[in-house]
């Protein structure tokens, strides 16, 4: 996993994350003055734009944006910024999906399996960008993508794994004191039994500690860079 | 005591003491739990009597959220009723500077500010649900106290908010001491990250709005000083001398 923060100097916060073969850049401006129609009297509003690596955004991107919005609105302390706007721009720079062109994702079960392919990287990148923009969060969070291939659970599946697998799951966990605390969001595609899903959740809870320690290492580097003038 | 902290972690709070929350700490109104909300350096200070504890998280930020009694540099943007609209940062809501927010101002004797003029002011009202207000009066004396219009011979540039905080409040910081070895300067530091600086006599203009040749040297020094301060936020203290040298190397 490679992370660069504050890459875009004109934004309040930005992060560029490479995880596997996907590369995503997220920039955040906020809290800023909203348009009159966006203004809410006691909380801040969220504006999220998602740009795919190729072409224009389609219904797939719209659905992903809705998912991202539901996750981020439960984690950002919106009451701290009444009548303000937080604008989040997500650009997918590189994705394995580039190699195949899919016109309509909802058509076949095969397409559905790879529907969420970049979502996990996007969410993790959003976390770093929110930290960089100094937006108040209730809790830290991590997103884990896993799939079940031949009854084995595999983390960070590649595109081939997803096409072959029985089911794949994106789980967003909130982290408190280095331990996974709550399940914020689950999105599963494919055929699976209840036991398989519980197994996946168990597995992800166990691997969350290791993943978050990597996140902490990356944030520590960022903080050290931010306060370089103190040394 | 400083250590790194991440959102949502448990804070090292003492029991049975009064706790003061600073920036980066938040009390959840539902659970009544006190949590850090940003990732940065945690400062936890207890007074000698062990009765009060102060908690805050120091973070790097670029977006300014007005807080009561902060000193800010703003640019006049227009008028709204009995007030000037002042922009503290691009993209943020304008704040209001009342015509009465100047020393000795009356209904008849009001200040005359044009669009684009810069002011140094204090945040006098910070309720985020309504419009923020600033004023150019020192509340203890009722006089000017260093606030007011910043003249056009200076130069405004931006730094990150925590660095502006360091420059304004840390009296032991060495940045200005080093700068004073190179030139004479006047400075106004806004906690909104905007800094107004003028070296020597600053930039003077003639009637056609062209720079007078005599102030060319002062302009060069002003720009060099601004570059030096902007650069200082990305380097460690041991490199300050080198940065100062680099910024002023073309100047005699």
CSV table of N, CA, C and O in Angstrom, one decimal, chain A residues 6 8-13 29-34 39 41-42 77 79-84 127 131-140 175-178 212 215-217 219-231, chain B residues 2 4-10 24-26 28-29 33 35-41 43 58-65 89-94 127-132 160 162-163 166 175 232-239:
chain,number,residue,atom,x,y,z
A,6,UNK,N,-1.6,15.3,1.0
A,6,UNK,CA,-1.4,16.7,0.6
A,6,UNK,C,-0.8,16.9,-0.8
A,6,UNK,O,0.1,17.7,-1.0
A,8,UNK,N,-2.4,17.6,-3.6
A,8,UNK,CA,-3.0,18.7,-4.4
A,8,UNK,C,-3.0,19.9,-3.5
A,8,UNK,O,-3.7,20.0,-2.5
A,9,UNK,N,-2.1,20.9,-3.8
A,9,UNK,CA,-2.0,22.0,-2.9
A,9,UNK,C,-3.2,22.9,-2.8
A,9,UNK,O,-3.3,23.7,-1.9
A,10,UNK,N,-4.0,23.0,-3.9
A,10,UNK,CA,-5.1,23.9,-3.9
A,10,UNK,C,-6.3,23.4,-3.1
A,10,UNK,O,-7.3,24.1,-2.9
A,11,UNK,N,-6.3,22.1,-2.6
A,11,UNK,CA,-7.4,21.6,-1.8
A,11,UNK,C,-7.0,21.6,-0.3
A,11,UNK,O,-5.8,21.7,0.1
A,12,UNK,N,-8.0,21.6,0.5
A,12,UNK,CA,-7.8,21.6,2.0
A,12,UNK,C,-7.2,20.2,2.4
A,12,UNK,O,-6.4,20.2,3.4
A,13,UNK,N,-7.5,19.2,1.7
A,13,UNK,CA,-6.9,17.9,2.1
A,13,UNK,C,-7.0,17.0,0.9
A,13,UNK,O,-7.9,17.0,0.1
A,29,UNK,N,-12.5,19.6,0.0
A,29,UNK,CA,-12.5,21.0,0.3
A,29,UNK,C,-13.6,21.1,1.4
A,29,UNK,O,-14.7,20.7,1.2
A,30,UNK,N,-13.3,21.8,2.5
A,30,UNK,CA,-14.4,22.0,3.4
A,30,UNK,C,-13.8,22.2,4.8
A,30,UNK,O,-12.7,21.9,5.1
A,31,UNK,N,-14.7,22.7,5.7
A,31,UNK,CA,-16.0,23.2,5.5
A,31,UNK,C,-16.0,24.5,4.7
A,31,UNK,O,-15.3,25.4,5.1
A,32,UNK,N,-16.8,24.6,3.6
A,32,UNK,CA,-16.8,25.8,2.8
A,32,UNK,C,-18.3,26.3,2.7
A,32,UNK,O,-19.2,25.6,3.2
A,33,UNK,N,-18.5,27.4,2.0
A,33,UNK,CA,-19.8,28.0,1.8
A,33,UNK,C,-20.6,27.1,0.8
A,33,UNK,O,-20.1,26.9,-0.3
A,34,UNK,N,-21.8,26.6,1.2
A,34,UNK,CA,-22.5,25.8,0.3
A,34,UNK,C,-23.4,26.7,-0.7
A,34,UNK,O,-23.6,27.9,-0.4
A,39,UNK,N,-27.6,24.0,1.5
A,39,UNK,CA,-27.4,24.4,2.9
A,39,UNK,C,-28.4,23.7,3.8
A,39,UNK,O,-29.6,23.8,3.6
A,41,UNK,N,-29.7,23.6,8.0
A,41,UNK,CA,-29.6,24.5,9.1
A,41,UNK,C,-28.7,24.1,10.3
A,41,UNK,O,-28.0,24.9,10.9
A,42,UNK,N,-28.6,22.8,10.6
A,42,UNK,CA,-27.9,22.4,11.8
A,42,UNK,C,-26.7,21.4,11.5
A,42,UNK,O,-26.0,21.1,12.4
A,77,UNK,N,-18.5,14.0,11.9
A,77,UNK,CA,-19.3,14.7,12.9
A,77,UNK,C,-19.9,15.9,12.2
A,77,UNK,O,-19.4,17.0,12.2
A,79,UNK,N,-22.5,17.7,12.9
A,79,UNK,CA,-23.0,18.8,13.8
A,79,UNK,C,-22.0,19.8,14.1
A,79,UNK,O,-22.3,20.9,14.6
A,80,UNK,N,-20.7,19.5,13.9
A,80,UNK,CA,-19.7,20.4,14.1
A,80,UNK,C,-19.6,21.5,13.0
A,80,UNK,O,-19.0,22.6,13.2
A,81,UNK,N,-20.2,21.3,11.9
A,81,UNK,CA,-20.1,22.3,10.8
A,81,UNK,C,-21.5,22.6,10.3
A,81,UNK,O,-21.9,22.3,9.1
A,82,UNK,N,-22.3,23.3,11.1
A,82,UNK,CA,-23.7,23.6,10.6
A,82,UNK,C,-23.6,24.6,9.4
A,82,UNK,O,-22.7,25.5,9.4
A,83,UNK,N,-24.5,24.5,8.4
A,83,UNK,CA,-24.6,25.4,7.3
A,83,UNK,C,-23.4,25.4,6.4
A,83,UNK,O,-23.1,26.4,5.8
A,84,UNK,N,-22.6,24.4,6.5
A,84,UNK,CA,-21.4,24.3,5.7
A,84,UNK,C,-21.5,23.2,4.7
A,84,UNK,O,-22.4,22.3,4.8
A,127,UNK,N,-10.6,8.0,3.9
A,127,UNK,CA,-10.1,8.1,5.3
A,127,UNK,C,-8.9,9.0,5.4
A,127,UNK,O,-8.8,9.9,6.2
A,131,UNK,N,-8.5,12.7,7.1
A,131,UNK,CA,-7.5,13.0,8.1
A,131,UNK,C,-6.7,14.2,7.7
A,131,UNK,O,-6.4,15.2,8.4
A,132,UNK,N,-6.3,14.3,6.4
A,132,UNK,CA,-5.5,15.3,5.9
A,132,UNK,C,-6.2,16.7,5.9
A,132,UNK,O,-5.6,17.7,6.1
A,133,UNK,N,-7.5,16.6,5.6
A,133,UNK,CA,-8.3,17.9,5.6
A,133,UNK,C,-8.7,18.3,7.0
A,133,UNK,O,-9.4,19.3,7.1
A,134,UNK,N,-8.4,17.5,8.0
A,134,UNK,CA,-8.7,17.8,9.4
A,134,UNK,C,-10.2,17.9,9.6
A,134,UNK,O,-10.7,18.8,10.3
A,135,UNK,N,-11.0,17.0,8.9
A,135,UNK,CA,-12.4,16.9,9.2
A,135,UNK,C,-12.7,16.0,10.4
A,135,UNK,O,-12.1,15.0,10.5
A,136,UNK,N,-13.6,16.5,11.3
A,136,UNK,CA,-13.8,15.7,12.5
A,136,UNK,C,-14.5,14.4,12.2
A,136,UNK,O,-15.5,14.4,11.5
A,137,UNK,N,-14.0,13.3,12.8
A,137,UNK,CA,-14.5,12.0,12.6
A,137,UNK,C,-14.9,11.4,14.0
A,137,UNK,O,-14.1,11.6,14.9
A,138,UNK,N,-16.0,10.6,14.0
A,138,UNK,CA,-16.3,10.0,15.3
A,138,UNK,C,-15.3,8.9,15.6
A,138,UNK,O,-14.9,8.6,16.7
A,139,UNK,N,-14.9,8.1,14.5
A,139,UNK,CA,-14.0,7.0,14.7
A,139,UNK,C,-13.2,6.8,13.5
A,139,UNK,O,-13.5,7.3,12.4
A,140,UNK,N,-12.0,6.1,13.6
A,140,UNK,CA,-11.3,5.7,12.5
A,140,UNK,C,-12.0,4.6,11.8
A,140,UNK,O,-12.8,3.9,12.5
A,175,UNK,N,-12.7,1.6,14.0
A,175,UNK,CA,-11.6,1.1,14.9
A,175,UNK,C,-11.6,2.0,16.1
A,175,UNK,O,-11.6,3.2,16.0
A,176,UNK,N,-11.5,1.4,17.2
A,176,UNK,CA,-11.3,2.1,18.5
A,176,UNK,C,-10.2,1.5,19.3
A,176,UNK,O,-10.2,0.3,19.5
A,177,UNK,N,-9.3,2.3,19.7
A,177,UNK,CA,-8.1,1.8,20.4
A,177,UNK,C,-7.5,0.6,19.8
A,177,UNK,O,-7.2,-0.5,20.4
A,178,UNK,N,-7.2,0.7,18.5
A,178,UNK,CA,-6.6,-0.4,17.7
A,178,UNK,C,-7.4,-1.7,17.5
A,178,UNK,O,-6.9,-2.6,17.0
A,212,UNK,N,-5.0,-2.0,10.3
A,212,UNK,CA,-5.0,-0.7,10.9
A,212,UNK,C,-3.6,-0.3,11.4
A,212,UNK,O,-3.2,0.9,11.4
A,215,UNK,N,-2.1,1.3,8.6
A,215,UNK,CA,-2.7,2.7,8.4
A,215,UNK,C,-2.0,3.7,9.4
A,215,UNK,O,-1.7,4.8,9.0
A,216,UNK,N,-1.8,3.2,10.6
A,216,UNK,CA,-1.3,4.1,11.6
A,216,UNK,C,0.2,4.5,11.3
A,216,UNK,O,0.6,5.6,11.5
A,217,UNK,N,0.9,3.5,10.7
A,217,UNK,CA,2.3,3.8,10.3
A,217,UNK,C,2.3,4.9,9.2
A,217,UNK,O,3.0,5.8,9.3
A,219,UNK,N,-0.1,7.2,8.7
A,219,UNK,CA,-0.5,8.5,9.3
A,219,UNK,C,0.6,9.1,10.2
A,219,UNK,O,0.8,10.3,10.2
A,220,UNK,N,1.4,8.2,10.9
A,220,UNK,CA,2.5,8.7,11.6
A,220,UNK,C,3.5,9.4,10.8
A,220,UNK,O,4.0,10.5,11.1
A,221,UNK,N,3.8,8.9,9.6
A,221,UNK,CA,4.7,9.5,8.6
A,221,UNK,C,4.1,10.9,8.2
A,221,UNK,O,4.8,11.9,8.2
A,222,UNK,N,2.8,10.9,8.0
A,222,UNK,CA,2.2,12.2,7.6
A,222,UNK,C,2.3,13.2,8.7
A,222,UNK,O,2.7,14.4,8.4
A,223,UNK,N,2.0,12.8,9.9
A,223,UNK,CA,2.1,13.8,11.0
A,223,UNK,C,3.5,14.3,11.2
A,223,UNK,O,3.8,15.5,11.4
A,224,UNK,N,4.5,13.3,11.1
A,224,UNK,CA,5.9,13.8,11.2
A,224,UNK,C,6.3,14.8,10.1
A,224,UNK,O,7.0,15.8,10.4
A,225,UNK,N,5.7,14.6,8.9
A,225,UNK,CA,6.0,15.5,7.8
A,225,UNK,C,5.3,16.9,8.1
A,225,UNK,O,5.9,17.9,7.8
A,226,UNK,N,4.1,16.8,8.7
A,226,UNK,CA,3.4,18.1,8.9
A,226,UNK,C,4.1,18.9,10.0
A,226,UNK,O,4.0,20.2,9.9
A,227,UNK,N,4.7,18.3,10.9
A,227,UNK,CA,5.3,19.0,12.0
A,227,UNK,C,6.8,19.0,11.9
A,227,UNK,O,7.5,19.1,13.0
A,228,UNK,N,7.3,19.0,10.7
A,228,UNK,CA,8.8,19.0,10.5
A,228,UNK,C,9.4,20.2,11.1
A,228,UNK,O,10.6,20.2,11.6
A,229,UNK,N,8.7,21.3,11.1
A,229,UNK,CA,9.3,22.6,11.6
A,229,UNK,C,9.5,22.6,13.1
A,229,UNK,O,10.1,23.5,13.7
A,230,UNK,N,8.9,21.6,13.8
A,230,UNK,CA,9.0,21.6,15.3
A,230,UNK,C,10.4,21.0,15.7
A,230,UNK,O,10.8,21.1,16.8
A,231,UNK,N,11.0,20.3,14.8
A,231,UNK,CA,12.3,19.6,15.2
A,231,UNK,C,13.5,20.5,14.9
A,231,UNK,O,13.6,21.2,14.0
B,2,UNK,N,3.3,14.9,24.9
B,2,UNK,CA,2.7,14.8,23.5
B,2,UNK,C,2.9,13.4,23.0
B,2,UNK,O,3.9,12.8,23.1
B,4,UNK,N,1.1,10.8,19.6
B,4,UNK,CA,0.2,10.8,18.4
B,4,UNK,C,-1.2,10.2,18.8
B,4,UNK,O,-1.2,9.2,19.6
B,5,UNK,N,-2.2,10.7,18.2
B,5,UNK,CA,-3.6,10.2,18.5
B,5,UNK,C,-4.4,10.1,17.2
B,5,UNK,O,-4.1,10.9,16.2
B,6,UNK,N,-5.3,9.2,17.1
B,6,UNK,CA,-6.2,9.0,16.0
B,6,UNK,C,-7.7,9.2,16.4
B,6,UNK,O,-8.0,8.9,17.5
B,7,UNK,N,-8.5,9.5,15.4
B,7,UNK,CA,-9.9,9.7,15.8
B,7,UNK,C,-10.6,8.6,16.5
B,7,UNK,O,-10.4,7.4,16.2
B,8,UNK,N,-11.3,8.9,17.6
B,8,UNK,CA,-12.1,7.9,18.3
B,8,UNK,C,-11.4,7.1,19.4
B,8,UNK,O,-12.1,6.4,20.1
B,9,UNK,N,-10.1,7.4,19.6
B,9,UNK,CA,-9.4,6.6,20.6
B,9,UNK,C,-9.8,7.1,22.0
B,9,UNK,O,-10.4,8.2,22.1
B,10,UNK,N,-9.4,6.3,23.0
B,10,UNK,CA,-9.7,6.8,24.4
B,10,UNK,C,-8.6,7.7,24.8
B,10,UNK,O,-7.4,7.5,24.6
B,24,UNK,N,-9.9,19.8,18.4
B,24,UNK,CA,-9.6,18.4,18.2
B,24,UNK,C,-10.2,17.4,19.2
B,24,UNK,O,-10.1,16.2,19.0
B,25,UNK,N,-10.8,18.0,20.3
B,25,UNK,CA,-11.5,17.1,21.3
B,25,UNK,C,-13.0,17.4,21.2
B,25,UNK,O,-13.4,18.6,21.0
B,26,UNK,N,-13.8,16.4,21.4
B,26,UNK,CA,-15.3,16.6,21.2
B,26,UNK,C,-16.0,15.7,22.2
B,26,UNK,O,-15.6,14.6,22.4
B,28,UNK,N,-19.3,13.8,22.7
B,28,UNK,CA,-20.5,13.3,22.0
B,28,UNK,C,-21.7,13.5,22.9
B,28,UNK,O,-21.8,13.0,24.0
B,29,UNK,N,-22.7,14.3,22.4
B,29,UNK,CA,-23.8,14.6,23.2
B,29,UNK,C,-24.7,13.4,23.6
B,29,UNK,O,-25.4,13.4,24.5
B,33,UNK,N,-19.4,10.9,25.8
B,33,UNK,CA,-18.0,10.4,25.8
B,33,UNK,C,-17.1,11.5,25.2
B,33,UNK,O,-17.5,12.2,24.3
B,35,UNK,N,-14.0,12.3,23.0
B,35,UNK,CA,-13.1,11.6,22.0
B,35,UNK,C,-12.3,12.6,21.2
B,35,UNK,O,-12.7,13.8,21.1
B,36,UNK,N,-11.1,12.2,20.7
B,36,UNK,CA,-10.4,13.0,19.8
B,36,UNK,C,-11.0,12.9,18.4
B,36,UNK,O,-11.5,11.8,18.1
B,37,UNK,N,-11.1,13.9,17.6
B,37,UNK,CA,-11.8,13.8,16.3
B,37,UNK,C,-10.8,13.9,15.1
B,37,UNK,O,-11.3,13.9,14.0
B,38,UNK,N,-9.6,14.2,15.4
B,38,UNK,CA,-8.6,14.3,14.3
B,38,UNK,C,-7.3,13.6,14.7
B,38,UNK,O,-7.1,13.4,15.8
B,39,UNK,N,-6.5,13.3,13.7
B,39,UNK,CA,-5.2,12.7,13.9
B,39,UNK,C,-4.2,13.7,14.0
B,39,UNK,O,-4.1,14.6,13.2
B,40,UNK,N,-3.4,13.7,15.1
B,40,UNK,CA,-2.3,14.7,15.3
B,40,UNK,C,-1.6,14.4,16.6
B,40,UNK,O,-1.5,13.3,17.1
B,41,UNK,N,-1.0,15.5,17.1
B,41,UNK,CA,-0.2,15.4,18.3
B,41,UNK,C,-1.2,15.8,19.5
B,41,UNK,O,-1.8,16.8,19.5
B,43,UNK,N,-2.0,16.9,23.2
B,43,UNK,CA,-1.5,17.6,24.3
B,43,UNK,C,-2.4,17.4,25.5
B,43,UNK,O,-3.6,17.8,25.4
B,58,UNK,N,-3.2,18.8,18.3
B,58,UNK,CA,-2.6,19.8,17.4
B,58,UNK,C,-2.5,19.1,16.0
B,58,UNK,O,-1.9,18.0,15.9
B,59,UNK,N,-3.1,19.8,15.0
B,59,UNK,CA,-3.1,19.2,13.7
B,59,UNK,C,-2.8,20.2,12.6
B,59,UNK,O,-2.8,21.4,12.9
B,60,UNK,N,-2.4,19.7,11.5
B,60,UNK,CA,-2.1,20.7,10.4
B,60,UNK,C,-3.5,20.8,9.6
B,60,UNK,O,-4.1,19.9,9.3
B,61,UNK,N,-3.8,22.1,9.4
B,61,UNK,CA,-5.1,22.3,8.7
B,61,UNK,C,-4.9,23.5,7.8
B,61,UNK,O,-4.1,24.4,8.0
B,62,UNK,N,-5.7,23.5,6.7
B,62,UNK,CA,-5.6,24.7,5.8
B,62,UNK,C,-6.9,25.5,5.9
B,62,UNK,O,-7.0,26.6,5.4
B,63,UNK,N,-8.0,24.8,6.3
B,63,UNK,CA,-9.3,25.5,6.3
B,63,UNK,C,-9.5,26.1,7.7
B,63,UNK,O,-9.5,25.4,8.7
B,64,UNK,N,-9.8,27.4,7.7
B,64,UNK,CA,-10.0,28.2,9.0
B,64,UNK,C,-11.4,28.2,9.4
B,64,UNK,O,-12.3,28.5,8.6
B,65,UNK,N,-11.7,27.8,10.7
B,65,UNK,CA,-13.0,27.9,11.3
B,65,UNK,C,-12.9,28.9,12.4
B,65,UNK,O,-12.1,28.8,13.3
B,89,UNK,N,-11.1,33.6,3.9
B,89,UNK,CA,-10.4,32.5,3.1
B,89,UNK,C,-11.3,32.3,1.9
B,89,UNK,O,-12.5,32.3,2.0
B,90,UNK,N,-10.7,32.0,0.8
B,90,UNK,CA,-11.5,31.7,-0.4
B,90,UNK,C,-12.3,30.5,-0.2
B,90,UNK,O,-11.9,29.5,0.3
B,91,UNK,N,-13.6,30.6,-0.6
B,91,UNK,CA,-14.5,29.4,-0.5
B,91,UNK,C,-15.3,29.4,0.8
B,91,UNK,O,-16.4,28.9,0.9
B,92,UNK,N,-14.8,30.1,1.9
B,92,UNK,CA,-15.5,30.1,3.2
B,92,UNK,C,-16.5,31.2,3.2
B,92,UNK,O,-16.5,32.1,2.4
B,93,UNK,N,-17.5,31.1,4.1
B,93,UNK,CA,-18.5,32.1,4.2
B,93,UNK,C,-17.8,33.5,4.6
B,93,UNK,O,-16.9,33.5,5.3
B,94,UNK,N,-18.4,34.6,4.0
B,94,UNK,CA,-17.9,35.9,4.4
B,94,UNK,C,-18.3,36.1,5.9
B,94,UNK,O,-19.3,35.6,6.4
B,127,UNK,N,-20.6,32.2,16.8
B,127,UNK,CA,-21.7,31.1,16.8
B,127,UNK,C,-21.8,30.7,15.3
B,127,UNK,O,-22.2,31.5,14.4
B,128,UNK,N,-21.6,29.4,15.1
B,128,UNK,CA,-21.5,29.0,13.7
B,128,UNK,C,-22.8,28.9,13.0
B,128,UNK,O,-22.9,28.8,11.8
B,129,UNK,N,-23.9,28.9,13.8
B,129,UNK,CA,-25.2,28.8,13.2
B,129,UNK,C,-25.6,30.1,12.5
B,129,UNK,O,-26.5,30.1,11.7
B,130,UNK,N,-25.0,31.2,12.9
B,130,UNK,CA,-25.4,32.5,12.3
B,130,UNK,C,-24.1,33.2,11.8
B,130,UNK,O,-23.0,32.6,11.9
B,131,UNK,N,-24.2,34.4,11.2
B,131,UNK,CA,-23.1,35.0,10.6
B,131,UNK,C,-22.0,35.4,11.7
B,131,UNK,O,-22.3,35.9,12.7
B,132,UNK,N,-20.8,35.1,11.3
B,132,UNK,CA,-19.6,35.4,12.2
B,132,UNK,C,-19.4,36.9,12.1
B,132,UNK,O,-19.5,37.5,11.1
B,160,UNK,N,0.1,27.5,6.5
B,160,UNK,CA,-0.9,26.6,7.1
B,160,UNK,C,-1.3,27.1,8.5
B,160,UNK,O,-0.5,27.9,9.1
B,162,UNK,N,-1.6,25.9,11.5
B,162,UNK,CA,-0.8,25.6,12.8
B,162,UNK,C,0.5,26.4,12.8
B,162,UNK,O,1.0,26.8,13.8
B,163,UNK,N,1.0,26.7,11.6
B,163,UNK,CA,2.3,27.4,11.5
B,163,UNK,C,2.0,28.9,11.8
B,163,UNK,O,2.8,29.5,12.5
B,166,UNK,N,1.9,29.1,15.5
B,166,UNK,CA,3.2,29.1,16.1
B,166,UNK,C,3.9,30.4,16.0
B,166,UNK,O,4.4,31.0,16.9
B,175,UNK,N,12.1,32.4,14.1
B,175,UNK,CA,11.9,32.8,12.7
B,175,UNK,C,12.1,34.3,12.5
B,175,UNK,O,12.8,34.7,11.6
B,232,UNK,N,9.7,28.0,5.6
B,232,UNK,CA,10.0,27.5,6.9
B,232,UNK,C,9.0,26.4,7.4
B,232,UNK,O,9.4,25.7,8.3
B,233,UNK,N,7.8,26.4,6.9
B,233,UNK,CA,6.9,25.4,7.4
B,233,UNK,C,7.2,24.0,6.9
B,233,UNK,O,6.6,23.0,7.3
B,234,UNK,N,8.1,23.9,5.9
B,234,UNK,CA,8.4,22.5,5.4
B,234,UNK,C,9.8,22.0,5.7
B,234,UNK,O,10.2,21.0,5.3
B,235,UNK,N,10.5,22.8,6.6
B,235,UNK,CA,11.9,22.4,6.9
B,235,UNK,C,12.0,22.3,8.4
B,235,UNK,O,11.3,22.9,9.2
B,236,UNK,N,13.1,21.6,8.9
B,236,UNK,CA,13.3,21.6,10.3
B,236,UNK,C,14.2,22.8,10.7
B,236,UNK,O,14.7,23.5,9.9
B,237,UNK,N,14.2,23.0,12.0
B,237,UNK,CA,14.9,24.2,12.5
B,237,UNK,C,16.3,24.3,12.1
B,237,UNK,O,16.8,25.5,12.0
B,238,UNK,N,17.0,23.2,11.9
B,238,UNK,CA,18.4,23.3,11.6
B,238,UNK,C,18.6,23.9,10.2
B,238,UNK,O,19.7,24.4,9.9
B,239,UNK,N,17.6,23.8,9.4
B,239,UNK,CA,17.8,24.3,8.0
B,239,UNK,C,17.3,25.8,7.8
B,239,UNK,O,17.4,26.3,6.7
